[in-house]
Tab-separated table of C-alpha atoms in Angstrom:
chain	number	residue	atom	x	y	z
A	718	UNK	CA	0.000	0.000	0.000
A	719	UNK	CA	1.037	3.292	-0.961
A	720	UNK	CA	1.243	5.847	1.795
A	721	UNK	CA	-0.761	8.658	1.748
A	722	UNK	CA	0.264	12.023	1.066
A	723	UNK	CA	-1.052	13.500	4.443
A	724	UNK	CA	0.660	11.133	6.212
A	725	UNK	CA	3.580	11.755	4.732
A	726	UNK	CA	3.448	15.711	5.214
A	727	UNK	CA	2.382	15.152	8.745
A	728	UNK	CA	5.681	13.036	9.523
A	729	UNK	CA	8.145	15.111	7.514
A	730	UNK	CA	7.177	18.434	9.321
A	731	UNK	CA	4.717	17.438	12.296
A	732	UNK	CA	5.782	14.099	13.959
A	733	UNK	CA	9.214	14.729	14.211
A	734	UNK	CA	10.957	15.325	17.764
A	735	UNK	CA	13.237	18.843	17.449
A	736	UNK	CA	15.847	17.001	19.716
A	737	UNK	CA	16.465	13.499	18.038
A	738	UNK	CA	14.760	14.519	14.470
A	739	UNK	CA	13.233	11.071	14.389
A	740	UNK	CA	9.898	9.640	15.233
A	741	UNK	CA	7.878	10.908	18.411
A	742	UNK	CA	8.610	7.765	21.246
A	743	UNK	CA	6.249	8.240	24.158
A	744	UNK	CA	5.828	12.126	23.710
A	745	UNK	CA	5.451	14.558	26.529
A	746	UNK	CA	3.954	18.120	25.939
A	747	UNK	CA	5.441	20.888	28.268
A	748	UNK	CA	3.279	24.143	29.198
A	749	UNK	CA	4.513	25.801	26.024
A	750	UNK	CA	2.820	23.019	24.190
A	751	UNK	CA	6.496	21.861	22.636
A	752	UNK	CA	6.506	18.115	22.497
A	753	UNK	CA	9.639	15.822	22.711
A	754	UNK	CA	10.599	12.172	23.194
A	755	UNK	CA	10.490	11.184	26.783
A	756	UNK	CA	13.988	10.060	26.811
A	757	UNK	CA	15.349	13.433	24.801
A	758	UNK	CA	13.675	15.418	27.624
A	759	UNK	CA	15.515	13.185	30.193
A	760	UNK	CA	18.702	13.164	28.634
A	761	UNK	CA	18.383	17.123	27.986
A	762	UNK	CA	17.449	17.811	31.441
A	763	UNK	CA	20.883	15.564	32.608
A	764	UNK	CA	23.026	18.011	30.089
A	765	UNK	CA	21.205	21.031	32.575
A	766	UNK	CA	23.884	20.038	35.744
A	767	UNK	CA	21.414	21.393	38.081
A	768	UNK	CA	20.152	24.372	36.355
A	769	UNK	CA	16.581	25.139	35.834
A	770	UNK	CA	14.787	23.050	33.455
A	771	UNK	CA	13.723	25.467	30.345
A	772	UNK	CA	12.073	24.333	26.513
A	773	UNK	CA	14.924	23.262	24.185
A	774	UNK	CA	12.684	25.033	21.610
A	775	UNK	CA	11.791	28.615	22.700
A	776	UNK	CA	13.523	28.332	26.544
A	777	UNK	CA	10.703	29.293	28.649
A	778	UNK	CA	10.869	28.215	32.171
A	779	UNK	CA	9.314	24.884	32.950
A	780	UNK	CA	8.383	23.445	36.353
A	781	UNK	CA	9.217	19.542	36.390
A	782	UNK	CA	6.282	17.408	38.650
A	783	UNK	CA	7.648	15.783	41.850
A	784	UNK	CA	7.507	12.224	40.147
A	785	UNK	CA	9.711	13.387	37.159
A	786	UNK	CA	9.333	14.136	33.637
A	787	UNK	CA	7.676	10.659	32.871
A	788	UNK	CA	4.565	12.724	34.757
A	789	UNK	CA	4.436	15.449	31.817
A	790	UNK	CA	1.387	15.442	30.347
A	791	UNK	CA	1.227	12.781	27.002
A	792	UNK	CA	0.366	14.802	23.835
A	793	UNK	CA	-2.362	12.831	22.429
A	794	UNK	CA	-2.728	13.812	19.173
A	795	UNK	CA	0.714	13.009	18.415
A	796	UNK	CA	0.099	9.748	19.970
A	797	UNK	CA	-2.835	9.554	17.837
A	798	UNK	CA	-1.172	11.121	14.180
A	799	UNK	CA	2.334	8.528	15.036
A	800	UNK	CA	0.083	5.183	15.200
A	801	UNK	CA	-1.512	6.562	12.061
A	802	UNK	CA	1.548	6.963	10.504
A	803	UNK	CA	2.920	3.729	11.711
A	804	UNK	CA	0.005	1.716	10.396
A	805	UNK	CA	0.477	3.213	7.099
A	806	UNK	CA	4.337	2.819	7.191
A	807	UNK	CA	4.212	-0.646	8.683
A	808	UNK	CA	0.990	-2.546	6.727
A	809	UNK	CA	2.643	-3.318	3.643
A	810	UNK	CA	0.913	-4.745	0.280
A	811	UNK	CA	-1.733	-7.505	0.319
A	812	UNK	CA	0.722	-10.322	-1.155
A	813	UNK	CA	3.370	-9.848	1.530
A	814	UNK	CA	0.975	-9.843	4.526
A	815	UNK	CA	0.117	-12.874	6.042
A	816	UNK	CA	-1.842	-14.374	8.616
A	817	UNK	CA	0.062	-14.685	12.233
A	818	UNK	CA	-1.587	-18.249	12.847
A	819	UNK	CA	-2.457	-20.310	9.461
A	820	UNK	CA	0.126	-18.071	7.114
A	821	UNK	CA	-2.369	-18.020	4.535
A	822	UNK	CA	-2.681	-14.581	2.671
A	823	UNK	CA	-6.347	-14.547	1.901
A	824	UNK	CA	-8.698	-11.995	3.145
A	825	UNK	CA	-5.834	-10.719	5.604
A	826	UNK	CA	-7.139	-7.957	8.150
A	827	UNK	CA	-4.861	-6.236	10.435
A	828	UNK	CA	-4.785	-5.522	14.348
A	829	UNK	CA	-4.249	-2.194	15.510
A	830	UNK	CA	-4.165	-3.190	18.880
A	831	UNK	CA	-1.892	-6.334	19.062
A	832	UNK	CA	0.045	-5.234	16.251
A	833	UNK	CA	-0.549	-8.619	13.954
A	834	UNK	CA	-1.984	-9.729	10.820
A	835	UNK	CA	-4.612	-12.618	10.684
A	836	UNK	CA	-7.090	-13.711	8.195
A	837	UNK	CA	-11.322	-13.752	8.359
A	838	UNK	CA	-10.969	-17.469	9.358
A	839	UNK	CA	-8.500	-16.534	12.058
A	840	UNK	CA	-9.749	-13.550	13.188
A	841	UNK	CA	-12.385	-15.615	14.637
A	842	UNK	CA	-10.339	-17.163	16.900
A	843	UNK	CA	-8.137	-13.860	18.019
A	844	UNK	CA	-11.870	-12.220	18.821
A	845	UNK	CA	-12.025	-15.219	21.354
A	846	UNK	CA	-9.525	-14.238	23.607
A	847	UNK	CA	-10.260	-12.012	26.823
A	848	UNK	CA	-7.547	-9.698	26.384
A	849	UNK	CA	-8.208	-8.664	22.338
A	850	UNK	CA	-11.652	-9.166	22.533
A	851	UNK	CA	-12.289	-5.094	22.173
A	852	UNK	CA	-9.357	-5.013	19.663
A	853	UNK	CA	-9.821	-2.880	16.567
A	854	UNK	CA	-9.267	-5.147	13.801
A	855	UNK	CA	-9.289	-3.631	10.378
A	856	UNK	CA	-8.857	-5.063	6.649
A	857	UNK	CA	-5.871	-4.323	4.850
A	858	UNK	CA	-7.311	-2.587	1.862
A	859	UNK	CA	-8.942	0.147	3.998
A	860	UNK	CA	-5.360	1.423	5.282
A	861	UNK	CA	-5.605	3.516	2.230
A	862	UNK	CA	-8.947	4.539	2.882
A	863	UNK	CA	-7.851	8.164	5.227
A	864	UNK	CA	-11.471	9.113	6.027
A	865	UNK	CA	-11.948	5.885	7.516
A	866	UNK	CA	-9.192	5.751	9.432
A	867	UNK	CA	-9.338	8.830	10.338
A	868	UNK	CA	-12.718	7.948	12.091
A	869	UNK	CA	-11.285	4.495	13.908
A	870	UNK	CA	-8.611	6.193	14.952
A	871	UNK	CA	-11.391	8.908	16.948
A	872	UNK	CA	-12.653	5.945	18.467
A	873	UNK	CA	-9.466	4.264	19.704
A	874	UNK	CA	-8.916	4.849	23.236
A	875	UNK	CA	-5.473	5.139	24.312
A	876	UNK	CA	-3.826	3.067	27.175
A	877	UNK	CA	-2.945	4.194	30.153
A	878	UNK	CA	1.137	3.896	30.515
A	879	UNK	CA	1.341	2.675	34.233
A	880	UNK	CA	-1.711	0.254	33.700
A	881	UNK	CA	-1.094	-1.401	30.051
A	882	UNK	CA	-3.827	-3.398	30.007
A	883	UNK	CA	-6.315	-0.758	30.541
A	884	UNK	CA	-7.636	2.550	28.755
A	885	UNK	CA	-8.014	6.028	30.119
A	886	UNK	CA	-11.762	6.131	29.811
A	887	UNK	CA	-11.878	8.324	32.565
A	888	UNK	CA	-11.229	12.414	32.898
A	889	UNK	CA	-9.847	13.694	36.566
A	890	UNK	CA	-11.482	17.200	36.849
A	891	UNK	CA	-9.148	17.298	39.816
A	892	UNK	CA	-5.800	16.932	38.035
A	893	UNK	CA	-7.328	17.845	34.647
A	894	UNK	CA	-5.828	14.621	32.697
A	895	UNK	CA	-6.898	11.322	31.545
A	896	UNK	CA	-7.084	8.542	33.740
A	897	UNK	CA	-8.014	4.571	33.449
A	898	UNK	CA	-10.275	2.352	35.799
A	899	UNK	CA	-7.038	1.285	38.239
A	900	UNK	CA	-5.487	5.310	38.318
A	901	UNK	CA	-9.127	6.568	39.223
A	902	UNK	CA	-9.387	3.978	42.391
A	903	UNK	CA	-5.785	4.376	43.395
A	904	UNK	CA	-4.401	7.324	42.374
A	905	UNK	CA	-6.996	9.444	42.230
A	906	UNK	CA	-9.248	8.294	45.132
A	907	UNK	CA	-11.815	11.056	46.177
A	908	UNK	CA	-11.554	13.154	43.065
A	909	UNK	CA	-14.178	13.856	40.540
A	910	UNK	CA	-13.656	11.231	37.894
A	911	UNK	CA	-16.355	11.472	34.737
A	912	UNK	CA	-16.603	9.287	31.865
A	913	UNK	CA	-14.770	10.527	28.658
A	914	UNK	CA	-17.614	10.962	26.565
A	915	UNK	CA	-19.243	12.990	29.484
A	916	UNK	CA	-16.533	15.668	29.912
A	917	UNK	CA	-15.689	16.009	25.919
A	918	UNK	CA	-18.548	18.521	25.283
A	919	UNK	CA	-17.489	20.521	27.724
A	920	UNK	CA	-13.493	19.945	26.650
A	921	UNK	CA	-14.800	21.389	23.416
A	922	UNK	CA	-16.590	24.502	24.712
A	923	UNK	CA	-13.391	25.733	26.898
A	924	UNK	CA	-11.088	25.251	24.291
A	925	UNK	CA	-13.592	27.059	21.638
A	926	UNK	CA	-14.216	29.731	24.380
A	927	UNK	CA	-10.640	30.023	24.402
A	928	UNK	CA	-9.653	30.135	20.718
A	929	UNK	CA	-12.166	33.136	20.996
A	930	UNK	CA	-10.525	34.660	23.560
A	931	UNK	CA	-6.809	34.428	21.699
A	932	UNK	CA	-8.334	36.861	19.194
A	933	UNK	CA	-7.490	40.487	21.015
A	934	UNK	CA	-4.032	38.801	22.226
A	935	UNK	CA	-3.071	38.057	18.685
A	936	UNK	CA	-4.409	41.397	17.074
A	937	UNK	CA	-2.174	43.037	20.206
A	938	UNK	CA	0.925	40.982	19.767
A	939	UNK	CA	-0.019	41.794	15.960
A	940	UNK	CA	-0.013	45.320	16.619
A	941	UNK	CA	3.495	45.217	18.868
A	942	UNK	CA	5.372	43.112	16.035
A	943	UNK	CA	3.884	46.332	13.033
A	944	UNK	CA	5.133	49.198	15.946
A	945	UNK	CA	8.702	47.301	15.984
A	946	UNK	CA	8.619	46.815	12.642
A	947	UNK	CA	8.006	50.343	11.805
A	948	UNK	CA	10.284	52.119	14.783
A	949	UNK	CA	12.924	49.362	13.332
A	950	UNK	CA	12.326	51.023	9.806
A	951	UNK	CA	12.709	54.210	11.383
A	952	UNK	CA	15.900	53.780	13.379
A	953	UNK	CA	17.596	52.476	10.309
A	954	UNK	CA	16.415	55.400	8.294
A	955	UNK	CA	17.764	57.598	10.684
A	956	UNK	CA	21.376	55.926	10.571
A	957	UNK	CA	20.978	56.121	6.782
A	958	UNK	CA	20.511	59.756	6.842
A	959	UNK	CA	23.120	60.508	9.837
A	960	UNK	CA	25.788	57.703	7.402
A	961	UNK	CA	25.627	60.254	4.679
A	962	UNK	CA	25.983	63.002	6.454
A	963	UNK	CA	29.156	61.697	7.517
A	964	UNK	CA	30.306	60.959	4.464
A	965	UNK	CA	29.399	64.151	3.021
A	966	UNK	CA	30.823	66.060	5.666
A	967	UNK	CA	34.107	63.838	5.676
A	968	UNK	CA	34.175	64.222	2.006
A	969	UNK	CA	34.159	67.925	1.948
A	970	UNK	CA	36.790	68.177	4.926
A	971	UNK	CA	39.138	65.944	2.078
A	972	UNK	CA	38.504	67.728	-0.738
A	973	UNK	CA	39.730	70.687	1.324
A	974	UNK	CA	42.618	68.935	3.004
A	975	UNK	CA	43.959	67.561	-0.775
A	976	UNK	CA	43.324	71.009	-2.009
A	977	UNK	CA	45.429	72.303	1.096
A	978	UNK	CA	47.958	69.630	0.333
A	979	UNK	CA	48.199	70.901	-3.064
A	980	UNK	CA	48.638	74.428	-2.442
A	981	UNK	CA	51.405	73.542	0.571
A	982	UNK	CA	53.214	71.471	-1.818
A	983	UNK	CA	52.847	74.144	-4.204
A	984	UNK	CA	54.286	76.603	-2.082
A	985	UNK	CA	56.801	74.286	-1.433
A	986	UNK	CA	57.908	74.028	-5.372
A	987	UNK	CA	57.795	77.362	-5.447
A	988	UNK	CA	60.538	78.148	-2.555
A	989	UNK	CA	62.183	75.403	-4.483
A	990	UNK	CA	62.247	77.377	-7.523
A	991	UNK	CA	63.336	80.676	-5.904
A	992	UNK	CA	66.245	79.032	-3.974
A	993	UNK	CA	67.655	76.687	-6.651
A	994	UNK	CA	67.212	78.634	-9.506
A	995	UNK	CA	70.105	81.141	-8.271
A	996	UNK	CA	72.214	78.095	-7.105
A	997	UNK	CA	71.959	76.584	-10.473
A	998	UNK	CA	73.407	79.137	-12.525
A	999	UNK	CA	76.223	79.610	-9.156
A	1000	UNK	CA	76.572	75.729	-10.290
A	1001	UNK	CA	77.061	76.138	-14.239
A	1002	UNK	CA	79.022	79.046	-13.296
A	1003	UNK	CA	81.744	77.296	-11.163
A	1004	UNK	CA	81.711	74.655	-13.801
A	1005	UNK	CA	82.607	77.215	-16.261
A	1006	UNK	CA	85.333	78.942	-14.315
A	1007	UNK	CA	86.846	75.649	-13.472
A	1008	UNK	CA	87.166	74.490	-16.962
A	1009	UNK	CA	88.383	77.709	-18.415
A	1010	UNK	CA	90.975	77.948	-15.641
A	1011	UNK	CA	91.664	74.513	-16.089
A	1012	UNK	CA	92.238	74.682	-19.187
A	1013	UNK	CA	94.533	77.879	-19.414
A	1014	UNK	CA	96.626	76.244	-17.316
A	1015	UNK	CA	97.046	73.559	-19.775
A	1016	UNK	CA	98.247	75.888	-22.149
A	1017	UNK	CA	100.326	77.764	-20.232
A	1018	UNK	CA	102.251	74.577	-19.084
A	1019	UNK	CA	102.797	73.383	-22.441
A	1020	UNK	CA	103.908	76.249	-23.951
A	1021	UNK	CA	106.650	76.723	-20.878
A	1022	UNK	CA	107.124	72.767	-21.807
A	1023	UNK	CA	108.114	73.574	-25.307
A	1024	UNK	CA	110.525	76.252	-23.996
A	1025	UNK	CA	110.039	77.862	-28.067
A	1026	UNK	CA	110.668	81.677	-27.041
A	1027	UNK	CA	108.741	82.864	-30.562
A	1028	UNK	CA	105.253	80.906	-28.662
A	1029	UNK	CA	106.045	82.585	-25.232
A	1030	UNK	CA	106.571	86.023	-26.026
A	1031	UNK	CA	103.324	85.920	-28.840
A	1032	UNK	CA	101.081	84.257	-26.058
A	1033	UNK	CA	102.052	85.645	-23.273
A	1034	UNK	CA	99.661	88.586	-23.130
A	1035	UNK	CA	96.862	86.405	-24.164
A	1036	UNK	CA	97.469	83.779	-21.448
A	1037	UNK	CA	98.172	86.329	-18.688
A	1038	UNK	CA	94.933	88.144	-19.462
A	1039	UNK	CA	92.928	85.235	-19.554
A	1040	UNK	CA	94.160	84.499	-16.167
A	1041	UNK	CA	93.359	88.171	-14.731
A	1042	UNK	CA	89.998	87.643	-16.268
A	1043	UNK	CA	89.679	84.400	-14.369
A	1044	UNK	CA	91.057	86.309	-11.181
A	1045	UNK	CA	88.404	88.954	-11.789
A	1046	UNK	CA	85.646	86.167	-12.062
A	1047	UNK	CA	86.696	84.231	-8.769
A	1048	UNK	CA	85.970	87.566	-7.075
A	1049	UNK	CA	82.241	87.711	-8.236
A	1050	UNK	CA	81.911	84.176	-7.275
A	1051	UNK	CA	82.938	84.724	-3.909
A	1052	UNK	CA	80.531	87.518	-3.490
A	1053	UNK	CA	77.771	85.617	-4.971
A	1054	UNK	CA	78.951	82.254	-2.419
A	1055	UNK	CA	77.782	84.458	0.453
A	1056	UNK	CA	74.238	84.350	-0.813
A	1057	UNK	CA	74.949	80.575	-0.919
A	1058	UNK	CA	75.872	81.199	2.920
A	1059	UNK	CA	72.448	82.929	3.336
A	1060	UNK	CA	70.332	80.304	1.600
A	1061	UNK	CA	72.175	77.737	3.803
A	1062	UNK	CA	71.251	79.646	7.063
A	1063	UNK	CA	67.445	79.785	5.486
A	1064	UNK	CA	64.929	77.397	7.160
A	1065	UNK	CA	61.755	75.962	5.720
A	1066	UNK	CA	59.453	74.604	8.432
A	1067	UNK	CA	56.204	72.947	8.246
A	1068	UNK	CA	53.899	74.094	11.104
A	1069	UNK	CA	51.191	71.637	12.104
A	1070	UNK	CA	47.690	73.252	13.000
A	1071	UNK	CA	44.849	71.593	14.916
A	1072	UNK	CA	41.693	70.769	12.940
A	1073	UNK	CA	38.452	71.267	14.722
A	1074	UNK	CA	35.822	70.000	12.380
A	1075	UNK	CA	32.640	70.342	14.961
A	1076	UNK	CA	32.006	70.523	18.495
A	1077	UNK	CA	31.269	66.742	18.496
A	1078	UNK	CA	33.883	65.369	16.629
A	1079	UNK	CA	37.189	64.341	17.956
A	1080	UNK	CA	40.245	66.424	17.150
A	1081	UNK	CA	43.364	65.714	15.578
A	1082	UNK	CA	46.176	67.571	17.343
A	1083	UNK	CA	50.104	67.361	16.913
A	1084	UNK	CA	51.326	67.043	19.922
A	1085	UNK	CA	54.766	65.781	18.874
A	1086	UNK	CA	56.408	68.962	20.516
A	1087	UNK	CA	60.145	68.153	21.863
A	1088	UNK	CA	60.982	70.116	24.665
A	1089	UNK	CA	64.164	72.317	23.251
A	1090	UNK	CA	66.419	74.271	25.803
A	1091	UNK	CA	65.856	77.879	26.716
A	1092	UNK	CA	69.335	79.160	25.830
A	1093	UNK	CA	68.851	78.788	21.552
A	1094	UNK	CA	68.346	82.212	19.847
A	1095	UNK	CA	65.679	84.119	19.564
A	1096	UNK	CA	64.374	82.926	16.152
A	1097	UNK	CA	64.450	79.420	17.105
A	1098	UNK	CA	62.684	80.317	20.202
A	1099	UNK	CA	60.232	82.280	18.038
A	1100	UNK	CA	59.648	79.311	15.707
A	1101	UNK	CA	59.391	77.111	18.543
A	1102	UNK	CA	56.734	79.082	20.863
A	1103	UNK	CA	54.584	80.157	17.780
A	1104	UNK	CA	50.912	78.530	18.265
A	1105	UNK	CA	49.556	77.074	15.743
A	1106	UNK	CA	46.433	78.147	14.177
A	1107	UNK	CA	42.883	76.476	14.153
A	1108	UNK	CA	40.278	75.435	11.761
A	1109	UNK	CA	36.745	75.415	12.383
A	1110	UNK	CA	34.878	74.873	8.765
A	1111	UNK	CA	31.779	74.066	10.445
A	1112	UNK	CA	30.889	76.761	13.504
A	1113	UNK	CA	32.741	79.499	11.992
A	1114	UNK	CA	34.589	80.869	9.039
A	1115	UNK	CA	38.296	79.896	8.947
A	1116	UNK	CA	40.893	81.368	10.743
A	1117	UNK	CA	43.743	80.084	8.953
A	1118	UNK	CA	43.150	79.368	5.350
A	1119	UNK	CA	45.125	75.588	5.749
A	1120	UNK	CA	43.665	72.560	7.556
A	1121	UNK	CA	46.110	71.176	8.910
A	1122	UNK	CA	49.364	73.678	8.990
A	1123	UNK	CA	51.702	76.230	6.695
A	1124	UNK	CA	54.732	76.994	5.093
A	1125	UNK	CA	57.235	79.131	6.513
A	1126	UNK	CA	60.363	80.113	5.093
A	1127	UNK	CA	63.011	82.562	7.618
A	1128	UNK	CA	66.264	83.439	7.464
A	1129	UNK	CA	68.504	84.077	10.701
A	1130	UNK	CA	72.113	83.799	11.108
A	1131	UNK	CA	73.771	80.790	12.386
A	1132	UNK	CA	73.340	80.109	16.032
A	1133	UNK	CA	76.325	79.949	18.657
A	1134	UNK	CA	74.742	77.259	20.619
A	1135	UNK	CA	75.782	74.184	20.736
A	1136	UNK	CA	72.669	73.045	22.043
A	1137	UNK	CA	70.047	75.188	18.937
A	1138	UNK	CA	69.143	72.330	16.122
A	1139	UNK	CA	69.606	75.765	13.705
């Protein structure tokens, strides 16, 4: 026999335990109305050490009975929706079902109670015995039939667990659970005790009652879940809009710090200009004077080499002049070397400033100063002192028209301290 699709969806995504993912075994239902396997809620509540017992599922708090968790209340229609599944599962086709006492395979009907197959001529013999003579038993081909199982399963009444040869036909109003013959003259002597069928009608109007009552709950909870939904939406809008405000206010504040950049390092090339310019054409001009004067003195030794009087007296007025002029042209170089002295006692600083880009944001500062001594000259100790200035593009207009510092260019002479970096 095929199994039927119901079935099928019921065990796939309702009659599994969370814990072991298999097969509900002897299911127990805790006040969150999460169901696990007996032993998975024994062995989970050994993994505690001692703390309090809570759902695997959604952790709520549970109290544990006195007796243990055996005690937790069985979830019925699990029971109920597992044997249906197992019957399915378990029946098998007509030709490979046969009967538990003659073998035969005719007419084979099956036992829901006792679990065993046996044929019409049989079954007349199981119905005989005292202990199966209320036993459901059912013919094979109406396993596929889900309507009418559905309805003999209605009628089944479970066993009790402590008492397996009896059924819980009986309802404690006391304790509010199912109880059999032996429970409700033992364990549950003096309480009200009505038959099953009795207390089902009104079973039916509480739990109606209170599927009518979970309506303003759930329209609340409803209403909570669209008010976190929307202040959620809200926050993150917020952020959003605060992000790019960042960004926008970060990107501005590096635009103008790569513009700065620009113009320092422009500044820069320009003092580079101005100062090497003049010591380049120093440069081409010492190379010139010491090749000329190189060079005359080439000639001159070679013609005093040659000792040919005719060569000495008819160059000897052109060699001696070129050598005044070369004279003459050392002194102009030697005045023009003490602007070289000048540019060498120049000094090109960079001066940090602080950067205050709002009242909220965090400042970057240099705070690198090294603590010089007192006795340097008065220029260092006015490029040391100096404060820098501040930025504020935000609050106010600028104060210094850099971010994050200037150029400076001064020229002092040399200081006699041994101590002054200058």
């Amino acid at each position: 026999m095929a199994e039927s699709g119901l079935v099928k969806d019921l065990h796939d995504n309702f009659l599994q335990c969370a814990i072991c993912m298999e097969g509900y075994k002897r299911p127990r239902m805790l006040p969150c109305i999460h169901s696990f396997c007996l032993k998975c809620l024994e062995k989970f509540e050994q993994s505690l050490q001692y703390k309090p017992f809570s759902c695997p599922t959604c952790r709520a708090t549970v109290a544990i009975p006195k007796t243990g968790l055996k005690d937790l209340p069985s979830n019925f229609l699990l029971v109920s929706l597992m044997e249906r599944f197992n019957l399915a599962d378990t029946t098998g086709s007509t030709s490979s079902s046969k009967c538990i006492f003659c073998n035969g395979n005719y007419n084979i009907q099956r036992c829901i109670d006792c679990n065993m197959h046996v044929c019409v001529t049989c079954k007349q013999f199981h119905d005989k015995i005292p202990d199966f003579c209320d036993h459901k038993v059912i013919p094979i081909d109406k396993f596929s039939d889900e309507n009418y199982m559905k309805g003999i399963l209605a009628l089944e009444v479970p066993q009790c667990s402590e008492h397996q040869k009896e059924k819980l036909r009986f309802y404690c109003t006391t304790c509010s659970k199912l109880v059999c013959r032996d429970c409700a003259i033992v364990g549950h002597r003096g309480h009200e005790c009505l038959e099953a069928k009795t207390r089902v009608n009104i079973a039916k109007q509480n739990l109606q009652l209170a599927i009518e009552n979970s309506g303003k709950p759930v329209m609340s909870v409803r209403q909570i879940s669209a008010n976190v939904d929307a202040a959620t939406i809200s926050v993150e809008k917020k952020i959003e809009d605060c992000e790019r405000k960042v960004d926008q206010q970060y990107d501005q504040v590096i635009e103008r710090l790569n513009a700065d950049r620009n113009k320092l390092k422009k500044e820069l090339e320009k003092i580079k200009t101005q100062q090497c310019t003049p010591l380049k054409e120093i440069k081409n001009e010492v190379t010139n004077w010491t090749e000329a004067m190189e060079n005359t003195q080439v000639v001159a030794k070679k013609i005093m080499a040659a000792e040919n009087q005719w060569e000495i007296l008819g160059m000897e007025k052109d060699i001696t002049d070129a050598f005044k002029k070369l004279h003459d042209d050392d002194v102009a170089l030697n005045n023009k070397h003490l602007g070289v002295q000048e540019v060498l006692s120049t000094t090109i600083t960079f001066s940090p400033s602080v950067m205050n880009v709002s009242n909220s944001a965090s400042q970057m500062s240099n705070q690198g100063k090294r603590n010089r001594p007192n006795n340097c000259c008065r220029t260092c100790r006015g490029i040391r002192n100096r404060t820098p200035p501040k930025f504020e593009p935000v609050s106010g207009s600028p104060v210094n028209k850099n971010l994050l510092g200037t150029v400076q260019q001064s020229s002092h002479k040399a200081c006699t301290s041994r101590l002054c970096e200058h």
